[in-house]
PDB file of C-alpha atoms and ligand atoms in Angstrom:
ATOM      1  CA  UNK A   1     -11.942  12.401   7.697  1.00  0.00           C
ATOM      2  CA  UNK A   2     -12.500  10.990  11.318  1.00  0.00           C
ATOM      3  CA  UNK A   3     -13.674   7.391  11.082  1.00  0.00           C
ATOM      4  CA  UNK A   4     -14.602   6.585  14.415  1.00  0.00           C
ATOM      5  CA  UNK A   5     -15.946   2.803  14.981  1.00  0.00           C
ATOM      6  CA  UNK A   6     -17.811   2.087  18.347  1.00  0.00           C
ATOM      7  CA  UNK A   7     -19.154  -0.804  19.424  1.00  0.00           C
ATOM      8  CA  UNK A   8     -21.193  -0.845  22.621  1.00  0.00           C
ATOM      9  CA  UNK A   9     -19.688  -3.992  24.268  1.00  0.00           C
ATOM     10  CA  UNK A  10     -16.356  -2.585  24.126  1.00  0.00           C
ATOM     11  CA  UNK A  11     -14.334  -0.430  26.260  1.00  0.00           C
ATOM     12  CA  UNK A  12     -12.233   1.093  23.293  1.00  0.00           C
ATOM     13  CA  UNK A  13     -12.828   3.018  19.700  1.00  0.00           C
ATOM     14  CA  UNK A  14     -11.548   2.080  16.385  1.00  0.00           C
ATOM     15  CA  UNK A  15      -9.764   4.910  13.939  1.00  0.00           C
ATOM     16  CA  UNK A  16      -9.770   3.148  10.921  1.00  0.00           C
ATOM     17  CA  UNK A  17      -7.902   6.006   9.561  1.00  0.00           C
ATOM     18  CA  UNK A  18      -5.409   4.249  11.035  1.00  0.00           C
ATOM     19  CA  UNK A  19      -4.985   1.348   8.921  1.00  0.00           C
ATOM     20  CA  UNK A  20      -3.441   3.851   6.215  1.00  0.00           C
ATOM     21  CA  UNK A  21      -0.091   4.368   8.179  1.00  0.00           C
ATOM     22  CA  UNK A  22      -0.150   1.245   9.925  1.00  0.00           C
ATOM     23  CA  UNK A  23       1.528  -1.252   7.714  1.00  0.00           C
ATOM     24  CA  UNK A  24      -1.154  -3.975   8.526  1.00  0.00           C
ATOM     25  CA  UNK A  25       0.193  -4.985  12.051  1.00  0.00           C
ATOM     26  CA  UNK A  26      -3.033  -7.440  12.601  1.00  0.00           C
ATOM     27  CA  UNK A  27      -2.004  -8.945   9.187  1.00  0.00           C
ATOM     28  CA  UNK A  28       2.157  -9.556   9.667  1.00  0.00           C
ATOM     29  CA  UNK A  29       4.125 -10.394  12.917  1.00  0.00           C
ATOM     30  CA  UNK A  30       3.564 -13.056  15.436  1.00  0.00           C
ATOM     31  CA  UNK A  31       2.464 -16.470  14.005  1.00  0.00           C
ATOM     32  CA  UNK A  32      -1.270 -17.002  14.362  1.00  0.00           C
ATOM     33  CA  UNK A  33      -4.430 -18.134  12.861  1.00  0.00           C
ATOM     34  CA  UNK A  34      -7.065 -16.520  10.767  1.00  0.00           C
ATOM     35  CA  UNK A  35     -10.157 -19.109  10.591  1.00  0.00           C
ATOM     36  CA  UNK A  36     -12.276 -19.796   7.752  1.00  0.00           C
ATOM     37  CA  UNK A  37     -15.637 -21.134   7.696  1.00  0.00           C
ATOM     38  CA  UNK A  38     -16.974 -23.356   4.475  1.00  0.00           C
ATOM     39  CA  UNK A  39     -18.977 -20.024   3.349  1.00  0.00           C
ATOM     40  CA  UNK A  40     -15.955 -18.092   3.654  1.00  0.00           C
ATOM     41  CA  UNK A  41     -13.812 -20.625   1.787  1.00  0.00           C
ATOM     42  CA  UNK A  42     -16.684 -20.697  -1.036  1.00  0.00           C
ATOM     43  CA  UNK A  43     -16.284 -16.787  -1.193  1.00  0.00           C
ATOM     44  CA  UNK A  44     -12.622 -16.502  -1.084  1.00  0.00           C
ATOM     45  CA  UNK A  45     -12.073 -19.485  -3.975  1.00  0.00           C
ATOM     46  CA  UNK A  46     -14.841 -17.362  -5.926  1.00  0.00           C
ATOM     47  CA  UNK A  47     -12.799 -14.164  -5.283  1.00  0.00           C
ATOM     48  CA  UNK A  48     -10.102 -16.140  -6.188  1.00  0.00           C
ATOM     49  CA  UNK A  49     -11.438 -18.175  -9.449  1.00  0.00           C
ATOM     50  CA  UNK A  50     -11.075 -21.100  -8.272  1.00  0.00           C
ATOM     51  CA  UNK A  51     -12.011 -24.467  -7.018  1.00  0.00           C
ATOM     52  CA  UNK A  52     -12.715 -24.875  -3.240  1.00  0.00           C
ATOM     53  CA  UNK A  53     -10.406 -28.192  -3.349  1.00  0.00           C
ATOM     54  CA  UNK A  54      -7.552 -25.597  -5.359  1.00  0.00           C
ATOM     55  CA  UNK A  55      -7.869 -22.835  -2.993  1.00  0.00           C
ATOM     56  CA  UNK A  56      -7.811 -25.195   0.125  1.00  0.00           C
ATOM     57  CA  UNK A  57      -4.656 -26.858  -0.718  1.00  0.00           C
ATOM     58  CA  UNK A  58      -3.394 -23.157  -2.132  1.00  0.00           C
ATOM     59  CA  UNK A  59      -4.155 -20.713   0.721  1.00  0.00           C
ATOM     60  CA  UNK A  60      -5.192 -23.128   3.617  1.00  0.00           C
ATOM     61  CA  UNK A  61      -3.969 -25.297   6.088  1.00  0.00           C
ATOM     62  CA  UNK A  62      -5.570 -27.804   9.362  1.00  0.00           C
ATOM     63  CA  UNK A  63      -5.041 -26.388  12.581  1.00  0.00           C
ATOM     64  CA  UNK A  64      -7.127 -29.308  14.405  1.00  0.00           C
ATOM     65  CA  UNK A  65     -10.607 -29.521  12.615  1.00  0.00           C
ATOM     66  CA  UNK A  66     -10.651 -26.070  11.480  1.00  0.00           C
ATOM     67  CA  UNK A  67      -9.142 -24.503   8.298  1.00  0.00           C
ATOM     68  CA  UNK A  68      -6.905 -21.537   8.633  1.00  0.00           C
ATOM     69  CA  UNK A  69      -4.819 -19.190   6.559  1.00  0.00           C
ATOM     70  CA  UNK A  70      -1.455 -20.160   5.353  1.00  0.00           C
ATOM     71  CA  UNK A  71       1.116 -17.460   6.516  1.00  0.00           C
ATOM     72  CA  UNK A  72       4.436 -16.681   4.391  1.00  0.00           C
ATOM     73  CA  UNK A  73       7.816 -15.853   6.344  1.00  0.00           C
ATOM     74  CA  UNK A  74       9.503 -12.183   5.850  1.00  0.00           C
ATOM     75  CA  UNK A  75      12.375 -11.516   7.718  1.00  0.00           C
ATOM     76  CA  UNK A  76      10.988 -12.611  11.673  1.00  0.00           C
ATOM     77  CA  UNK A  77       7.069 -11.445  10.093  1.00  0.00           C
ATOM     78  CA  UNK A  78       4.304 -14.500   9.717  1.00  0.00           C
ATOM     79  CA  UNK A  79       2.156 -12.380   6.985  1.00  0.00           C
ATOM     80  CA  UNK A  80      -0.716 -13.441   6.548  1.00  0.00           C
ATOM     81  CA  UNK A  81      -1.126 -15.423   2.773  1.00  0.00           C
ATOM     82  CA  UNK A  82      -2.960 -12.678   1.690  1.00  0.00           C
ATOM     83  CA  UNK A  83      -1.497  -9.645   3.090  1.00  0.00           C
ATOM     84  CA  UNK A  84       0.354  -7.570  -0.029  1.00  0.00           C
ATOM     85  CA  UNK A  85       3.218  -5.283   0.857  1.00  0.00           C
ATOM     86  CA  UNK A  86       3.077  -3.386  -2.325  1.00  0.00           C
ATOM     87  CA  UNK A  87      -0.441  -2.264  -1.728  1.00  0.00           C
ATOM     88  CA  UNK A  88      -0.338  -2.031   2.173  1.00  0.00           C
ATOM     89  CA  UNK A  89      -3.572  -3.870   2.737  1.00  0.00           C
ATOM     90  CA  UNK A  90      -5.261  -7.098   1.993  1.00  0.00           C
ATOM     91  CA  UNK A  91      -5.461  -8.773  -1.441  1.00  0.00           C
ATOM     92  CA  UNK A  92      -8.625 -10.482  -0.848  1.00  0.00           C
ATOM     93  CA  UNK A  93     -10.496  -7.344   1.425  1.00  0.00           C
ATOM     94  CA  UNK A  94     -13.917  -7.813  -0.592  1.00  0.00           C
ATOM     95  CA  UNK A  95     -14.253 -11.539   0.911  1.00  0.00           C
ATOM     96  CA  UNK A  96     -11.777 -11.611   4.058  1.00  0.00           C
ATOM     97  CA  UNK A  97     -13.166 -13.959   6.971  1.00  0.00           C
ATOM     98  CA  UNK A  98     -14.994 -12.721   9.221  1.00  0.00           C
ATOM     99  CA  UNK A  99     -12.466 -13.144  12.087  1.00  0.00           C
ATOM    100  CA  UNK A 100     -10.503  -9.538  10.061  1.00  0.00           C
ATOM    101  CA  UNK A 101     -13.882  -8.192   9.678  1.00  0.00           C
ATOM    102  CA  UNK A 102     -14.474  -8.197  12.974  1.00  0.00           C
ATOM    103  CA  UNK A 103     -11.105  -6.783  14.338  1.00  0.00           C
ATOM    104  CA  UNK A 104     -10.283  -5.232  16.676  1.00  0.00           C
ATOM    105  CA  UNK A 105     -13.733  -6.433  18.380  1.00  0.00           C
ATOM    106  CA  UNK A 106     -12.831  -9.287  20.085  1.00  0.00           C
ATOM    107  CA  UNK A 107     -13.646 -10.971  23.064  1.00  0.00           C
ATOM    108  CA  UNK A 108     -10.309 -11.562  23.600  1.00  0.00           C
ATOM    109  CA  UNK A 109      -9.501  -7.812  23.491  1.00  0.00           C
ATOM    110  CA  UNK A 110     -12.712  -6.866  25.759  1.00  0.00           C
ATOM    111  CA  UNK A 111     -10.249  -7.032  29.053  1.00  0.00           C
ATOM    112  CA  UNK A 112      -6.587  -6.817  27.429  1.00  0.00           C
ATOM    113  CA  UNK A 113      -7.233  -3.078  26.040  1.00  0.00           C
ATOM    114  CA  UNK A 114      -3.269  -2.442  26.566  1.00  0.00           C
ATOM    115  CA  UNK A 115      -1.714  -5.187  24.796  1.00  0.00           C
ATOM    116  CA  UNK A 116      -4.048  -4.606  22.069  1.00  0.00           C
ATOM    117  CA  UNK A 117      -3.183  -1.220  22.004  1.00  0.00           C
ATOM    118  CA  UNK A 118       0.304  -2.581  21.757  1.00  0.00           C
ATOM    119  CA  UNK A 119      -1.197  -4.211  17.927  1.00  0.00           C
ATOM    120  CA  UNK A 120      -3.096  -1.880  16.883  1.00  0.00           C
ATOM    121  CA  UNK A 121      -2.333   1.686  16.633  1.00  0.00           C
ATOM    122  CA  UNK A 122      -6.026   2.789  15.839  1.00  0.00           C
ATOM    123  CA  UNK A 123      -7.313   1.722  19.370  1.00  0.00           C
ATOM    124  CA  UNK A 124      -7.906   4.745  21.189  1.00  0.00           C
ATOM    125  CA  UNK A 125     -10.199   4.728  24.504  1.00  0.00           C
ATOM    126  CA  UNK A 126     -14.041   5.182  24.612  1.00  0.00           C
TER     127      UNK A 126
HETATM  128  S1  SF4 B   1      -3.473  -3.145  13.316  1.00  0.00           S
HETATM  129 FE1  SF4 B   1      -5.228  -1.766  13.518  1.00  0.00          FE
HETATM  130  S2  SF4 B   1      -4.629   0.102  12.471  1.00  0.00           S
HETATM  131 FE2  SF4 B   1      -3.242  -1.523  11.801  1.00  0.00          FE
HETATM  132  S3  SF4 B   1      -4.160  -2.338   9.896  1.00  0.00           S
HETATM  133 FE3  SF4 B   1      -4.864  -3.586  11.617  1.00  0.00          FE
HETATM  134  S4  SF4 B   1      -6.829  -2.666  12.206  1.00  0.00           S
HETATM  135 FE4  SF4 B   1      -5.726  -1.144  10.984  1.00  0.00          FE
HETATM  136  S1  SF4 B   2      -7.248 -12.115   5.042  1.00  0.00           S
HETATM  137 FE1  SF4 B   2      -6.684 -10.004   4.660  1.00  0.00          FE
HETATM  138  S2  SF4 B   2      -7.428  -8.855   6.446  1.00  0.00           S
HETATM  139 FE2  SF4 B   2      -7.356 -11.023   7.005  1.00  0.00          FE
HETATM  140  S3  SF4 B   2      -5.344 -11.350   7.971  1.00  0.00           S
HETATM  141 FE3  SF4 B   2      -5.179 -11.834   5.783  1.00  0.00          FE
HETATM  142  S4  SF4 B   2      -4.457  -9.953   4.817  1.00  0.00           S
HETATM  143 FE4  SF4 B   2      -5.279  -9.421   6.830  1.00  0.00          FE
END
């Protein structure tokens, strides 16, 4: 199946076929954050069972006034808290933040299509 995502404002596709193979390369490696908004928290400690105040200390930690994903070490990887490595894909995908929703589509990306080509192996050009 061909899984093409296009988004207008973007000089790139996605394959999301490509996630399969990829081994979650926007979830592991360089150190980085993954914000969460109160609604997201809400819907990741419901995902979760818990209680906001459990799953904040848990899964999150300050980066200035914001909230964002703890990351565990693996060899030189920062994984993101919730990225499994026996399932090759995200533990929490039904409620993941908006910021992973979202990728590869990001402003940041709009005028860096190489080095985001570099993460992502299911960029491919428009
Ligand atoms: S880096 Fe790209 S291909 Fe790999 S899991 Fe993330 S979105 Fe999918
Ligand atoms: S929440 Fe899920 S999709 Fe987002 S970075 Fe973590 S493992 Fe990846």
């Amino acid at each position: 199946m061909y899984d093409l995502v296009r988004n207008d404002d973007y000089p790139y596709l996605f394959d999301a076929n490509a996630c399969a193979e990829c081994g979650g390369r926007c979830c592991t490696g360089e150190s980085g954050n993954i914000f969460v908004s109160a609604g997201e928290i809400r819907e990741l400690a419901l995902l979760k069972k818990m209680s906001e105040h459990d799953f904040i200390e848990c899964y999150l930690e300050k980066r200035g006034y914001k909230y964002s994903l703890k990351e565990k070490r693996i060899g030189d990887s920062y994984d993101c808290i919730f990225y499994d490595r026996q399932i090759n894909g995200c533990a929490v995908y039904e409620a993941r933040p908006k910021q992973c929703r979202t990728f590869p589509f990001w402003d940041y990306y709009k005028t860096r299509v190489a080095e985001l080509k570099q993460e992502c192996p299911g960029v491919i050009d428009a």
